[in-house]
């Protein structure tokens, strides 16, 4: 099966394998970590969502989160909010920062986002989304995309209406997570609606939801004909998943990292963290990433508990290396785990 891909004006997304935006996860170091593991099998990375209020006030934290490294390209920056004027201003800030596209969050189910009219709240007020697109699209020269859900709840499935609006008001692609807002992340994602939108759409359709293994991606691409898939939670504990999907589609044996590979990736991640975060932030970020990547490690609980007590990322990595050497597994394939056990959700 050929790798999918799609065109957004002058921007070519190929392959159509996209790192989904995840709140609190897809900062620049994590995006670079995924690119380091999966290389050019990642067609696009998208940032965690940024508040238009913070962006337009140019708050320091927001501007740090807006920054990206050239090796991430192509990179999309996702914004959320409900005020058309500020959405357009924020989109312009994103363009001026050099991003390849700006994505409008119409899918986040978090109450703190919805109560402000953003995220999935826009699916209840499609005229408000129309006003936003009417303001944002002409304000920038980079592609504007949207990420949506099926609808607000099972009684208001309106993905087709949202698609029509996106087409009418200049969006260049639609990513759809196959759940309603009220489902949050419960149950299974509905991929039938992804296929239905693809059949009805003039725009590229990117499917999202429950892509946990390479076989999941292959099956969903084949069943729906969608132009790409977004991987969120599946990438948290397995940053190699995009490379493995590419292997699966090409009929190759999937890439399997060793524990040595994981330690090397964690060391690169440590270096990336030092480039943008103050020293006090590094231990917490490092503990979180190490805990994710050692799932399936023999004695993982003991190593994790030891590392949680450490303040130096270098000491954490040394502890993990020593455990691998003691067990003589440095060059052994890392045990695969179910990535659905991840702790974050796609925005």
mmCIF file of C-alpha atoms in Angstrom:
data_model
loop_
_atom_site.group_PDB
_atom_site.id
_atom_site.type_symbol
_atom_site.label_atom_id
_atom_site.label_comp_id
_atom_site.label_asym_id
_atom_site.label_seq_id
_atom_site.Cartn_x
_atom_site.Cartn_y
_atom_site.Cartn_z
ATOM 1 C CA UNK A 1 0.000 0.000 0.000
ATOM 2 C CA UNK A 2 1.369 3.422 -0.954
ATOM 3 C CA UNK A 3 2.044 6.070 1.666
ATOM 4 C CA UNK A 4 -0.734 8.672 1.683
ATOM 5 C CA UNK A 5 -0.140 12.375 1.285
ATOM 6 C CA UNK A 6 -1.973 15.593 0.526
ATOM 7 C CA UNK A 7 -1.452 19.108 -0.789
ATOM 8 C CA UNK A 8 -2.254 22.331 1.104
ATOM 9 C CA UNK A 9 -1.710 25.081 -1.432
ATOM 10 C CA UNK A 10 2.102 25.173 -1.841
ATOM 11 C CA UNK A 11 2.669 22.887 1.162
ATOM 12 C CA UNK A 12 3.035 19.180 0.444
ATOM 13 C CA UNK A 13 2.342 16.911 3.430
ATOM 14 C CA UNK A 14 3.943 13.601 2.587
ATOM 15 C CA UNK A 15 3.587 11.137 4.024
ATOM 16 C CA UNK A 16 0.158 11.889 5.435
ATOM 17 C CA UNK A 17 1.234 10.687 8.878
ATOM 18 C CA UNK A 18 0.675 13.509 11.342
ATOM 19 C CA UNK A 19 1.661 13.967 14.969
ATOM 20 C CA UNK A 20 -1.576 15.115 16.594
ATOM 21 C CA UNK A 21 -1.711 18.169 18.850
ATOM 22 C CA UNK A 22 -1.808 17.099 22.511
ATOM 23 C CA UNK A 23 -2.180 19.510 25.375
ATOM 24 C CA UNK A 24 0.829 19.425 27.668
ATOM 25 C CA UNK A 25 2.655 16.979 25.393
ATOM 26 C CA UNK A 26 3.481 18.236 21.908
ATOM 27 C CA UNK A 27 5.908 20.981 22.814
ATOM 28 C CA UNK A 28 8.969 21.509 20.641
ATOM 29 C CA UNK A 29 11.227 18.967 22.420
ATOM 30 C CA UNK A 30 8.596 16.247 22.111
ATOM 31 C CA UNK A 31 7.971 17.042 18.454
ATOM 32 C CA UNK A 32 11.716 16.857 17.828
ATOM 33 C CA UNK A 33 11.916 13.593 19.768
ATOM 34 C CA UNK A 34 9.303 12.065 17.473
ATOM 35 C CA UNK A 35 11.141 13.338 14.407
ATOM 36 C CA UNK A 36 14.402 11.918 15.775
ATOM 37 C CA UNK A 37 12.790 8.499 16.213
ATOM 38 C CA UNK A 38 10.667 8.352 13.047
ATOM 39 C CA UNK A 39 12.530 10.677 10.680
ATOM 40 C CA UNK A 40 10.891 11.550 7.388
ATOM 41 C CA UNK A 41 8.064 9.103 8.080
ATOM 42 C CA UNK A 42 6.474 12.027 9.953
ATOM 43 C CA UNK A 43 4.768 14.217 7.369
ATOM 44 C CA UNK A 44 3.649 16.964 9.737
ATOM 45 C CA UNK A 45 3.859 17.830 13.435
ATOM 46 C CA UNK A 46 1.280 20.020 15.180
ATOM 47 C CA UNK A 47 1.802 21.968 18.381
ATOM 48 C CA UNK A 48 -0.220 21.731 21.556
ATOM 49 C CA UNK A 49 -3.001 24.295 21.378
ATOM 50 C CA UNK A 50 -2.170 27.914 22.194
ATOM 51 C CA UNK A 51 -4.641 30.374 23.649
ATOM 52 C CA UNK A 52 -5.325 33.371 21.434
ATOM 53 C CA UNK A 53 -5.643 35.515 24.553
ATOM 54 C CA UNK A 54 -2.103 34.641 25.663
ATOM 55 C CA UNK A 55 -0.705 34.884 22.136
ATOM 56 C CA UNK A 56 -2.172 38.285 21.374
ATOM 57 C CA UNK A 57 -0.859 39.567 24.710
ATOM 58 C CA UNK A 58 2.470 37.998 23.742
ATOM 59 C CA UNK A 59 2.837 36.377 27.135
ATOM 60 C CA UNK A 60 6.280 34.863 27.626
ATOM 61 C CA UNK A 61 5.083 31.308 28.216
ATOM 62 C CA UNK A 62 2.915 31.406 25.120
ATOM 63 C CA UNK A 63 5.724 32.773 22.960
ATOM 64 C CA UNK A 64 8.042 30.014 24.213
ATOM 65 C CA UNK A 65 5.420 27.427 23.275
ATOM 66 C CA UNK A 66 5.071 29.055 19.853
ATOM 67 C CA UNK A 67 8.758 28.563 19.053
ATOM 68 C CA UNK A 68 9.926 25.609 16.982
ATOM 69 C CA UNK A 69 13.157 24.206 15.567
ATOM 70 C CA UNK A 70 13.818 24.044 11.805
ATOM 71 C CA UNK A 71 14.155 20.242 11.985
ATOM 72 C CA UNK A 72 10.461 20.015 12.903
ATOM 73 C CA UNK A 73 9.259 21.242 9.518
ATOM 74 C CA UNK A 74 6.675 21.105 8.250
ATOM 75 C CA UNK A 75 5.087 22.284 11.479
ATOM 76 C CA UNK A 76 1.570 23.476 12.244
ATOM 77 C CA UNK A 77 0.620 25.643 15.213
ATOM 78 C CA UNK A 78 -2.813 25.055 16.697
ATOM 79 C CA UNK A 79 -4.745 27.931 18.269
ATOM 80 C CA UNK A 80 -7.994 28.032 20.190
ATOM 81 C CA UNK A 81 -10.480 30.721 21.080
ATOM 82 C CA UNK A 82 -13.809 32.204 20.051
ATOM 83 C CA UNK A 83 -13.166 35.851 19.183
ATOM 84 C CA UNK A 84 -12.757 36.219 15.396
ATOM 85 C CA UNK A 85 -10.636 39.375 15.611
ATOM 86 C CA UNK A 86 -8.213 37.875 18.114
ATOM 87 C CA UNK A 87 -8.166 34.565 16.236
ATOM 88 C CA UNK A 88 -7.070 36.435 13.111
ATOM 89 C CA UNK A 89 -4.450 38.381 15.075
ATOM 90 C CA UNK A 90 -3.144 35.174 16.656
ATOM 91 C CA UNK A 91 -3.014 33.446 13.271
ATOM 92 C CA UNK A 92 -0.927 36.327 11.941
ATOM 93 C CA UNK A 93 1.465 35.954 14.893
ATOM 94 C CA UNK A 94 1.743 32.261 14.029
ATOM 95 C CA UNK A 95 2.517 33.101 10.405
ATOM 96 C CA UNK A 96 5.088 35.702 11.407
ATOM 97 C CA UNK A 97 6.780 33.069 13.587
ATOM 98 C CA UNK A 98 7.379 31.058 10.402
ATOM 99 C CA UNK A 99 4.907 28.205 10.873
ATOM 100 C CA UNK A 100 3.869 26.236 7.801
ATOM 101 C CA UNK A 101 0.167 26.239 8.690
ATOM 102 C CA UNK A 102 -2.232 27.370 11.393
ATOM 103 C CA UNK A 103 -4.790 24.909 12.761
ATOM 104 C CA UNK A 104 -8.005 25.932 14.508
ATOM 105 C CA UNK A 105 -8.984 23.742 17.427
ATOM 106 C CA UNK A 106 -12.648 22.770 17.117
ATOM 107 C CA UNK A 107 -12.352 19.505 18.993
ATOM 108 C CA UNK A 108 -10.866 19.890 22.478
ATOM 109 C CA UNK A 109 -13.483 18.682 24.993
ATOM 110 C CA UNK A 110 -11.853 20.191 28.096
ATOM 111 C CA UNK A 111 -14.381 22.228 30.128
ATOM 112 C CA UNK A 112 -11.910 25.091 30.589
ATOM 113 C CA UNK A 113 -11.729 25.448 26.794
ATOM 114 C CA UNK A 114 -15.364 24.775 25.959
ATOM 115 C CA UNK A 115 -16.789 27.199 28.516
ATOM 116 C CA UNK A 116 -14.894 29.987 26.757
ATOM 117 C CA UNK A 117 -16.544 29.079 23.461
ATOM 118 C CA UNK A 118 -13.456 27.446 21.949
ATOM 119 C CA UNK A 119 -12.527 23.897 21.086
ATOM 120 C CA UNK A 120 -15.493 21.560 20.692
ATOM 121 C CA UNK A 121 -17.734 24.387 21.852
ATOM 122 C CA UNK A 122 -17.562 25.730 18.294
ATOM 123 C CA UNK A 123 -19.413 22.618 17.092
ATOM 124 C CA UNK A 124 -22.494 23.888 18.925
ATOM 125 C CA UNK A 125 -22.264 27.293 17.272
ATOM 126 C CA UNK A 126 -21.253 26.770 13.655
ATOM 127 C CA UNK A 127 -22.053 30.393 12.714
ATOM 128 C CA UNK A 128 -19.340 31.405 15.203
ATOM 129 C CA UNK A 129 -16.893 29.072 13.451
ATOM 130 C CA UNK A 130 -17.899 30.631 10.135
ATOM 131 C CA UNK A 131 -17.108 34.083 11.547
ATOM 132 C CA UNK A 132 -13.713 32.833 12.723
ATOM 133 C CA UNK A 133 -12.813 31.358 9.340
ATOM 134 C CA UNK A 134 -14.073 34.476 7.610
ATOM 135 C CA UNK A 135 -11.618 36.491 9.706
ATOM 136 C CA UNK A 136 -8.645 34.118 9.839
ATOM 137 C CA UNK A 137 -8.329 32.822 6.280
ATOM 138 C CA UNK A 138 -7.751 36.209 4.584
ATOM 139 C CA UNK A 139 -5.509 37.378 7.435
ATOM 140 C CA UNK A 140 -2.714 34.928 6.567
ATOM 141 C CA UNK A 141 -1.063 33.489 3.480
ATOM 142 C CA UNK A 142 -0.320 30.080 5.042
ATOM 143 C CA UNK A 143 -2.952 27.301 4.927
ATOM 144 C CA UNK A 144 -5.655 27.307 7.586
ATOM 145 C CA UNK A 145 -6.899 23.899 8.719
ATOM 146 C CA UNK A 146 -9.387 22.780 11.349
ATOM 147 C CA UNK A 147 -9.583 19.807 13.693
ATOM 148 C CA UNK A 148 -13.081 18.728 14.670
ATOM 149 C CA UNK A 149 -15.120 15.968 16.284
ATOM 150 C CA UNK A 150 -18.268 14.214 15.054
ATOM 151 C CA UNK A 151 -20.403 16.705 16.929
ATOM 152 C CA UNK A 152 -21.294 17.805 20.439
ATOM 153 C CA UNK A 153 -23.161 14.636 21.397
ATOM 154 C CA UNK A 154 -24.907 11.671 19.793
ATOM 155 C CA UNK A 155 -27.980 13.796 19.095
ATOM 156 C CA UNK A 156 -26.072 16.544 17.299
ATOM 157 C CA UNK A 157 -23.758 14.788 14.853
ATOM 158 C CA UNK A 158 -22.888 17.632 12.485
ATOM 159 C CA UNK A 159 -19.535 16.749 10.955
ATOM 160 C CA UNK A 160 -20.926 17.093 7.424
ATOM 161 C CA UNK A 161 -22.267 20.573 8.199
ATOM 162 C CA UNK A 162 -18.896 21.537 9.641
ATOM 163 C CA UNK A 163 -17.153 20.206 6.540
ATOM 164 C CA UNK A 164 -19.403 22.253 4.251
ATOM 165 C CA UNK A 165 -18.670 25.344 6.301
ATOM 166 C CA UNK A 166 -14.918 24.656 6.156
ATOM 167 C CA UNK A 167 -15.090 24.329 2.369
ATOM 168 C CA UNK A 168 -17.192 27.454 1.954
ATOM 169 C CA UNK A 169 -14.987 29.667 4.105
ATOM 170 C CA UNK A 170 -11.526 28.691 2.901
ATOM 171 C CA UNK A 171 -10.134 26.037 5.214
ATOM 172 C CA UNK A 172 -7.636 23.847 3.368
ATOM 173 C CA UNK A 173 -8.078 20.545 5.255
ATOM 174 C CA UNK A 174 -10.182 18.955 7.967
ATOM 175 C CA UNK A 175 -8.923 16.528 10.592
ATOM 176 C CA UNK A 176 -11.695 14.645 12.368
ATOM 177 C CA UNK A 177 -11.516 12.746 15.636
ATOM 178 C CA UNK A 178 -14.236 10.118 15.507
ATOM 179 C CA UNK A 179 -15.892 10.863 18.846
ATOM 180 C CA UNK A 180 -18.340 13.480 20.090
ATOM 181 C CA UNK A 181 -17.395 16.042 22.677
ATOM 182 C CA UNK A 182 -19.512 14.295 25.306
ATOM 183 C CA UNK A 183 -17.715 10.998 24.678
ATOM 184 C CA UNK A 184 -14.427 12.616 25.633
ATOM 185 C CA UNK A 185 -12.048 9.676 25.002
ATOM 186 C CA UNK A 186 -14.386 6.870 26.008
ATOM 187 C CA UNK A 187 -15.453 4.038 23.735
ATOM 188 C CA UNK A 188 -14.098 3.517 20.251
ATOM 189 C CA UNK A 189 -13.550 6.193 17.648
ATOM 190 C CA UNK A 190 -16.068 6.113 14.798
ATOM 191 C CA UNK A 191 -14.112 5.795 11.572
ATOM 192 C CA UNK A 192 -17.210 5.323 9.417
ATOM 193 C CA UNK A 193 -17.744 9.058 9.600
ATOM 194 C CA UNK A 194 -14.145 9.637 8.463
ATOM 195 C CA UNK A 195 -14.886 7.581 5.354
ATOM 196 C CA UNK A 196 -18.180 9.399 4.788
ATOM 197 C CA UNK A 197 -16.518 12.794 5.033
ATOM 198 C CA UNK A 198 -13.818 11.710 2.600
ATOM 199 C CA UNK A 199 -16.468 10.715 0.076
ATOM 200 C CA UNK A 200 -18.203 14.086 0.427
ATOM 201 C CA UNK A 201 -15.171 16.357 0.662
ATOM 202 C CA UNK A 202 -13.283 18.556 -1.768
ATOM 203 C CA UNK A 203 -10.626 18.997 0.940
ATOM 204 C CA UNK A 204 -8.075 16.553 2.343
ATOM 205 C CA UNK A 205 -9.540 14.569 5.235
ATOM 206 C CA UNK A 206 -7.262 13.374 8.025
ATOM 207 C CA UNK A 207 -8.624 10.720 10.363
ATOM 208 C CA UNK A 208 -7.887 10.657 14.085
ATOM 209 C CA UNK A 209 -8.666 8.371 16.983
ATOM 210 C CA UNK A 210 -7.271 5.099 18.349
ATOM 211 C CA UNK A 211 -4.310 4.742 15.996
ATOM 212 C CA UNK A 212 -2.250 2.702 18.429
ATOM 213 C CA UNK A 213 -0.349 0.346 16.118
ATOM 214 C CA UNK A 214 0.920 0.321 12.523
ATOM 215 C CA UNK A 215 -1.806 -2.179 11.649
ATOM 216 C CA UNK A 216 -4.428 0.294 12.910
ATOM 217 C CA UNK A 217 -3.131 2.955 10.540
ATOM 218 C CA UNK A 218 -3.014 0.619 7.547
ATOM 219 C CA UNK A 219 -6.547 -0.631 8.173
ATOM 220 C CA UNK A 220 -8.032 2.840 8.646
ATOM 221 C CA UNK A 221 -6.354 4.227 5.542
ATOM 222 C CA UNK A 222 -7.557 1.275 3.467
ATOM 223 C CA UNK A 223 -11.098 1.295 4.862
ATOM 224 C CA UNK A 224 -11.768 5.036 4.617
ATOM 225 C CA UNK A 225 -9.546 6.263 1.779
ATOM 226 C CA UNK A 226 -8.665 9.264 3.938
ATOM 227 C CA UNK A 227 -5.693 11.401 2.971
ATOM 228 C CA UNK A 228 -3.807 10.900 6.208
ATOM 229 C CA UNK A 229 -3.992 9.807 9.815
ATOM 230 C CA UNK A 230 -3.151 11.627 13.018
ATOM 231 C CA UNK A 231 -1.391 9.738 15.778
ATOM 232 C CA UNK A 232 -1.622 11.108 19.299
ATOM 233 C CA UNK A 233 -1.491 8.793 22.293
ATOM 234 C CA UNK A 234 0.130 6.087 20.165
ATOM 235 C CA UNK A 235 3.243 8.268 19.840
ATOM 236 C CA UNK A 236 3.646 9.037 23.521
ATOM 237 C CA UNK A 237 5.247 5.739 24.481
ATOM 238 C CA UNK A 238 6.278 4.791 20.961
ATOM 239 C CA UNK A 239 7.831 7.716 19.058
ATOM 240 C CA UNK A 240 8.899 5.175 16.409
ATOM 241 C CA UNK A 241 5.284 4.482 15.426
ATOM 242 C CA UNK A 242 5.386 6.667 12.295
ATOM 243 C CA UNK A 243 8.435 4.825 10.980
ATOM 244 C CA UNK A 244 6.683 1.552 11.802
ATOM 245 C CA UNK A 245 3.551 2.652 9.922
ATOM 246 C CA UNK A 246 5.697 3.479 6.882
ATOM 247 C CA UNK A 247 7.312 0.036 7.196
ATOM 248 C CA UNK A 248 3.897 -1.605 7.433
ATOM 249 C CA UNK A 249 2.579 0.167 4.340
ATOM 250 C CA UNK A 250 5.739 -0.720 2.387
ATOM 251 C CA UNK A 251 5.549 -4.375 3.388
ATOM 252 C CA UNK A 252 8.776 -4.210 5.399
ATOM 253 C CA UNK A 253 9.450 -5.675 8.808
ATOM 254 C CA UNK A 254 8.718 -2.925 11.320
ATOM 255 C CA UNK A 255 11.552 -0.992 12.914
ATOM 256 C CA UNK A 256 12.071 -2.199 16.489
ATOM 257 C CA UNK A 257 14.153 0.016 18.776
ATOM 258 C CA UNK A 258 16.511 -1.481 21.329
ATOM 259 C CA UNK A 259 16.877 -0.253 24.886
ATOM 260 C CA UNK A 260 20.116 1.387 23.755
ATOM 261 C CA UNK A 261 18.091 3.285 21.147
ATOM 262 C CA UNK A 262 15.643 4.429 23.804
ATOM 263 C CA UNK A 263 18.410 5.655 26.083
ATOM 264 C CA UNK A 264 20.040 7.532 23.199
ATOM 265 C CA UNK A 265 16.695 9.145 22.347
ATOM 266 C CA UNK A 266 16.191 10.168 25.973
ATOM 267 C CA UNK A 267 19.647 11.752 25.972
ATOM 268 C CA UNK A 268 18.754 13.754 22.865
ATOM 269 C CA UNK A 269 15.501 14.756 24.542
ATOM 270 C CA UNK A 270 17.443 15.956 27.591
ATOM 271 C CA UNK A 271 19.578 18.144 25.363
ATOM 272 C CA UNK A 272 16.488 19.529 23.611
ATOM 273 C CA UNK A 273 14.881 20.407 26.938
ATOM 274 C CA UNK A 274 17.932 22.430 27.986
ATOM 275 C CA UNK A 275 17.557 24.596 24.889
ATOM 276 C CA UNK A 276 14.193 26.093 25.873
ATOM 277 C CA UNK A 277 13.400 25.358 29.516
ATOM 278 C CA UNK A 278 14.959 26.647 32.742
ATOM 279 C CA UNK A 279 16.862 24.067 34.835
ATOM 280 C CA UNK A 280 14.064 23.721 37.388
ATOM 281 C CA UNK A 281 11.688 22.388 34.702
ATOM 282 C CA UNK A 282 14.008 19.687 33.345
ATOM 283 C CA UNK A 283 13.673 17.006 36.072
ATOM 284 C CA UNK A 284 9.877 16.858 35.866
ATOM 285 C CA UNK A 285 9.835 16.689 32.071
ATOM 286 C CA UNK A 286 12.560 14.065 32.062
ATOM 287 C CA UNK A 287 10.841 11.881 34.658
ATOM 288 C CA UNK A 288 7.626 11.967 32.661
ATOM 289 C CA UNK A 289 9.269 10.995 29.370
ATOM 290 C CA UNK A 290 11.473 8.327 30.918
ATOM 291 C CA UNK A 291 8.446 6.771 32.633
ATOM 292 C CA UNK A 292 6.650 6.539 29.289
ATOM 293 C CA UNK A 293 9.547 5.053 27.355
ATOM 294 C CA UNK A 294 10.431 2.373 29.903
ATOM 295 C CA UNK A 295 6.995 0.781 29.903
ATOM 296 C CA UNK A 296 7.678 -2.927 29.461
ATOM 297 C CA UNK A 297 11.195 -2.669 30.892
ATOM 298 C CA UNK A 298 12.105 -5.527 33.270
ATOM 299 C CA UNK A 299 11.823 -4.000 36.730
ATOM 300 C CA UNK A 300 10.358 -0.767 35.340
ATOM 301 C CA UNK A 301 8.551 0.082 38.556
ATOM 302 C CA UNK A 302 11.761 -0.054 40.596
ATOM 303 C CA UNK A 303 13.714 2.029 38.067
ATOM 304 C CA UNK A 304 10.867 4.538 37.842
ATOM 305 C CA UNK A 305 10.683 4.937 41.618
ATOM 306 C CA UNK A 306 14.427 5.462 41.788
ATOM 307 C CA UNK A 307 14.400 8.083 39.050
ATOM 308 C CA UNK A 308 11.433 9.952 40.537
ATOM 309 C CA UNK A 309 13.618 10.726 43.554
ATOM 310 C CA UNK A 310 16.383 12.183 41.408
ATOM 311 C CA UNK A 311 16.793 15.821 40.466
ATOM 312 C CA UNK A 312 19.456 15.402 37.789
ATOM 313 C CA UNK A 313 18.334 14.116 34.368
ATOM 314 C CA UNK A 314 21.852 12.806 33.790
ATOM 315 C CA UNK A 315 21.523 10.625 36.900
ATOM 316 C CA UNK A 316 18.190 9.258 35.676
ATOM 317 C CA UNK A 317 19.749 8.184 32.389
ATOM 318 C CA UNK A 318 22.751 6.688 34.146
ATOM 319 C CA UNK A 319 20.429 4.657 36.372
ATOM 320 C CA UNK A 320 18.552 3.319 33.355
ATOM 321 C CA UNK A 321 21.788 2.497 31.502
ATOM 322 C CA UNK A 322 23.183 0.665 34.508
ATOM 323 C CA UNK A 323 19.994 -1.379 34.824
ATOM 324 C CA UNK A 324 20.204 -2.345 31.151
ATOM 325 C CA UNK A 325 23.847 -3.343 31.462
ATOM 326 C CA UNK A 326 23.131 -5.366 34.576
ATOM 327 C CA UNK A 327 20.346 -7.224 32.794
ATOM 328 C CA UNK A 328 22.398 -7.457 29.573
ATOM 329 C CA UNK A 329 19.538 -6.081 27.470
ATOM 330 C CA UNK A 330 21.059 -2.897 25.997
ATOM 331 C CA UNK A 331 20.909 -4.337 22.484
ATOM 332 C CA UNK A 332 17.749 -6.362 23.008
ATOM 333 C CA UNK A 333 14.516 -5.248 21.313
ATOM 334 C CA UNK A 334 12.504 -2.990 23.598
ATOM 335 C CA UNK A 335 9.340 -4.733 24.727
ATOM 336 C CA UNK A 336 6.272 -3.333 23.010
ATOM 337 C CA UNK A 337 3.368 -2.156 25.151
ATOM 338 C CA UNK A 338 -0.186 -1.103 24.429
ATOM 339 C CA UNK A 339 0.086 2.628 23.684
ATOM 340 C CA UNK A 340 -3.587 3.043 24.611
ATOM 341 C CA UNK A 341 -2.311 3.109 28.184
ATOM 342 C CA UNK A 342 -0.946 6.633 27.571
ATOM 343 C CA UNK A 343 -1.730 9.442 29.944
ATOM 344 C CA UNK A 344 -2.513 12.314 27.573
ATOM 345 C CA UNK A 345 -5.274 12.984 25.115
ATOM 346 C CA UNK A 346 -5.247 14.565 21.697
ATOM 347 C CA UNK A 347 -6.614 18.076 21.594
#
